[in-house]
CSV table of C-alpha atoms in Angstrom, one decimal:
chain,number,residue,atom,x,y,z
A,171,MET,CA,-66.5,96.4,81.0
A,172,ASN,CA,-64.3,97.2,84.3
A,173,MET,CA,-62.3,93.9,85.7
A,174,PRO,CA,-60.7,94.1,88.7
A,175,MET,CA,-57.2,93.5,88.9
A,176,ARG,CA,-56.0,90.3,90.6
A,177,ARG,CA,-54.3,92.1,93.8
A,178,GLU,CA,-50.8,89.8,94.8
A,179,PRO,CA,-51.8,86.8,97.5
A,180,ARG,CA,-51.6,86.4,101.3
A,181,GLY,CA,-50.5,83.5,100.8
A,182,LEU,CA,-52.4,80.0,100.6
A,183,PHE,CA,-55.5,81.9,101.9
A,184,PRO,CA,-55.6,85.1,100.8
A,185,GLU,CA,-59.7,85.9,101.4
A,186,LEU,CA,-59.2,83.9,104.4
A,187,PHE,CA,-56.9,86.6,106.1
A,188,ASN,CA,-59.3,89.2,104.6
A,189,TRP,CA,-61.8,87.3,106.7
A,190,LEU,CA,-60.0,87.6,109.8
A,191,GLU,CA,-58.6,91.1,110.2
A,192,TRP,CA,-62.6,92.8,108.8
A,193,PRO,CA,-63.5,92.4,112.3
A,194,LEU,CA,-60.8,93.8,114.0
A,195,SER,CA,-60.6,96.3,111.0
A,196,THR,CA,-64.0,97.8,111.5
A,197,ALA,CA,-63.5,98.0,115.6
A,198,ARG,CA,-60.2,99.6,115.6
A,199,SER,CA,-61.6,102.4,112.5
A,200,GLN,CA,-62.7,105.3,115.3
A,201,ALA,CA,-60.2,104.2,118.5
A,202,TRP,CA,-57.4,104.5,115.4
A,203,GLN,CA,-58.2,107.4,113.5
A,204,THR,CA,-55.1,109.9,114.7
A,205,ILE,CA,-53.5,111.6,113.5
A,206,ARG,CA,-49.1,110.8,113.5
A,207,PHE,CA,-46.7,113.4,114.1
A,208,GLU,CA,-43.5,114.7,115.0
A,209,ASP,CA,-42.4,118.0,116.7
A,210,TYR,CA,-39.1,119.9,117.9
A,211,VAL,CA,-37.6,123.1,118.5
A,212,ARG,CA,-36.6,125.5,115.1
A,213,ASP,CA,-34.9,128.8,115.6
A,214,GLY,CA,-36.6,129.5,118.6
A,215,ARG,CA,-40.3,128.3,117.6
A,216,TYR,CA,-42.1,125.3,118.8
A,217,VAL,CA,-42.2,122.8,115.6
A,218,LEU,CA,-45.6,120.5,115.0
A,219,ARG,CA,-45.0,118.1,112.1
A,220,ALA,CA,-48.9,116.2,111.1
A,221,GLU,CA,-49.3,114.0,108.3
A,222,LEU,CA,-52.3,114.6,106.3
A,223,PRO,CA,-52.1,113.2,103.0
A,224,GLY,CA,-55.0,113.8,101.0
A,225,ILE,CA,-56.5,116.2,102.4
A,226,ASP,CA,-57.7,119.4,101.4
A,227,PRO,CA,-56.5,122.5,104.4
A,228,GLU,CA,-58.9,124.7,103.1
A,229,LYS,CA,-61.6,122.6,103.5
A,230,ASP,CA,-60.6,119.9,105.9
A,231,VAL,CA,-59.1,121.3,107.9
A,232,GLU,CA,-59.3,123.0,111.3
A,233,ILE,CA,-56.4,123.9,113.8
A,234,THR,CA,-58.2,125.7,117.3
A,235,LEU,CA,-55.4,126.8,119.9
A,236,ALA,CA,-56.9,127.5,123.8
A,237,ASN,CA,-55.4,127.5,127.2
A,238,GLY,CA,-51.8,125.9,125.9
A,239,VAL,CA,-53.7,122.8,124.0
A,240,LEU,CA,-53.0,123.2,120.4
A,241,THR,CA,-56.2,121.1,118.5
A,242,ILE,CA,-55.5,119.6,114.7
A,243,HIS,CA,-59.1,118.5,113.4
A,244,ALA,CA,-59.1,117.2,109.8
A,245,GLU,CA,-61.4,114.9,108.0
A,246,ARG,CA,-60.8,112.9,104.8
A,247,HIS,CA,-63.7,112.3,102.3
A,248,GLU,CA,-64.4,108.6,100.9
A,249,GLU,CA,-64.9,109.3,96.6
A,250,GLN,CA,-67.4,107.1,95.4
A,251,LYS,CA,-65.7,104.4,93.2
A,252,GLU,CA,-66.9,101.1,91.7
A,253,GLN,CA,-66.7,98.1,94.3
A,254,GLY,CA,-63.3,96.6,95.5
A,255,GLN,CA,-60.7,97.8,98.8
A,256,SER,CA,-59.2,100.1,99.8
A,257,GLU,CA,-57.2,100.4,103.1
A,258,PHE,CA,-57.1,104.1,103.3
A,259,ARG,CA,-58.0,105.9,106.0
A,260,TYR,CA,-61.6,107.9,105.8
A,261,GLY,CA,-63.8,110.0,108.4
A,262,THR,CA,-62.5,112.5,110.8
A,263,PHE,CA,-59.0,112.5,112.7
A,264,THR,CA,-58.4,114.6,115.9
A,265,ARG,CA,-55.2,115.0,117.6
A,266,SER,CA,-55.0,117.1,120.7
A,267,ILE,CA,-51.3,118.7,121.9
A,268,THR,CA,-49.9,120.4,125.3
A,269,LEU,CA,-47.3,123.5,124.5
A,270,PRO,CA,-44.3,123.9,126.0
A,271,PRO,CA,-44.8,126.2,128.9
A,272,SER,CA,-43.0,129.3,127.2
A,273,ALA,CA,-45.5,128.9,124.2
A,274,ASP,CA,-46.3,132.5,122.9
A,275,GLU,CA,-50.6,131.6,122.0
A,276,ASN,CA,-50.4,135.0,119.7
A,277,ASP,CA,-47.5,133.9,117.7
A,278,VAL,CA,-49.0,130.8,115.7
A,279,LYS,CA,-48.5,130.4,112.4
A,280,ALA,CA,-48.8,127.0,109.6
A,281,VAL,CA,-48.0,125.5,106.4
A,282,TYR,CA,-49.1,122.5,104.9
A,283,ASP,CA,-47.3,121.6,101.7
A,284,LYS,CA,-47.4,118.3,100.4
A,285,GLY,CA,-49.4,116.9,102.4
A,286,ILE,CA,-48.0,117.1,106.0
A,287,LEU,CA,-49.1,120.3,107.5
A,288,GLU,CA,-45.8,121.8,110.0
A,289,VAL,CA,-47.5,124.7,112.8
A,290,SER,CA,-44.8,126.7,115.2
A,291,VAL,CA,-45.4,128.3,117.5
A,292,LYS,CA,-42.5,131.2,119.3
A,293,LEU,CA,-41.4,130.2,122.2
A,294,ALA,CA,-40.5,132.7,124.8
A,295,GLU,CA,-37.0,134.0,125.1
A,296,LYS,CA,-36.1,133.5,128.4
A,297,LYS,CA,-38.0,131.2,130.5
A,298,GLN,CA,-39.4,132.7,134.1
A,299,GLU,CA,-37.8,131.3,136.6
A,300,GLY,CA,-39.7,130.6,139.9
A,301,ARG,CA,-39.2,132.6,142.7
A,302,ARG,CA,-39.3,131.5,146.3
A,303,ILE,CA,-42.6,132.7,148.6
A,304,GLN,CA,-42.1,133.9,152.0
A,305,ILE,CA,-44.5,132.5,154.8
A,306,GLU,CA,-45.9,134.9,156.9
A,307,THR,CA,-46.7,133.7,160.8
A,308,GLN,CA,-48.9,134.7,163.1
A,309,GLU,CA,-48.3,135.2,167.0
A,310,GLN,CA,-51.0,134.1,168.7
A,311,GLU,CA,-52.9,136.9,170.8
A,312,LYS,CA,-52.9,135.1,174.5
């Protein structure tokens, strides 16, 4: 017979805290389903690292790139277990990031290792400088 494990109480009234958190946790479950990330430039590539622990990258992650916007969409499936408490987040997670203007959309690589998805995009060697546009004037005929 499986007995539920006793968890450390949160003060004098742990059930009260769980009861108070319940409406907040259900209200924020959809709004807070986001992917945390960090980005930086390394060796001429824009690197985006996203936390996606417990996800099968081959089945549950989709990366798209269109018009300079990289979108990561993932889904974490809930495993059916005996009733108990879970603070894990399940469901769909989506995050879109605008790439730097010099990003080469034809040179994108993605690697998943130990719960971290790393996407890198090559940056152009030299930024194209702005150019001055000549203004033409039209003389009105009198």
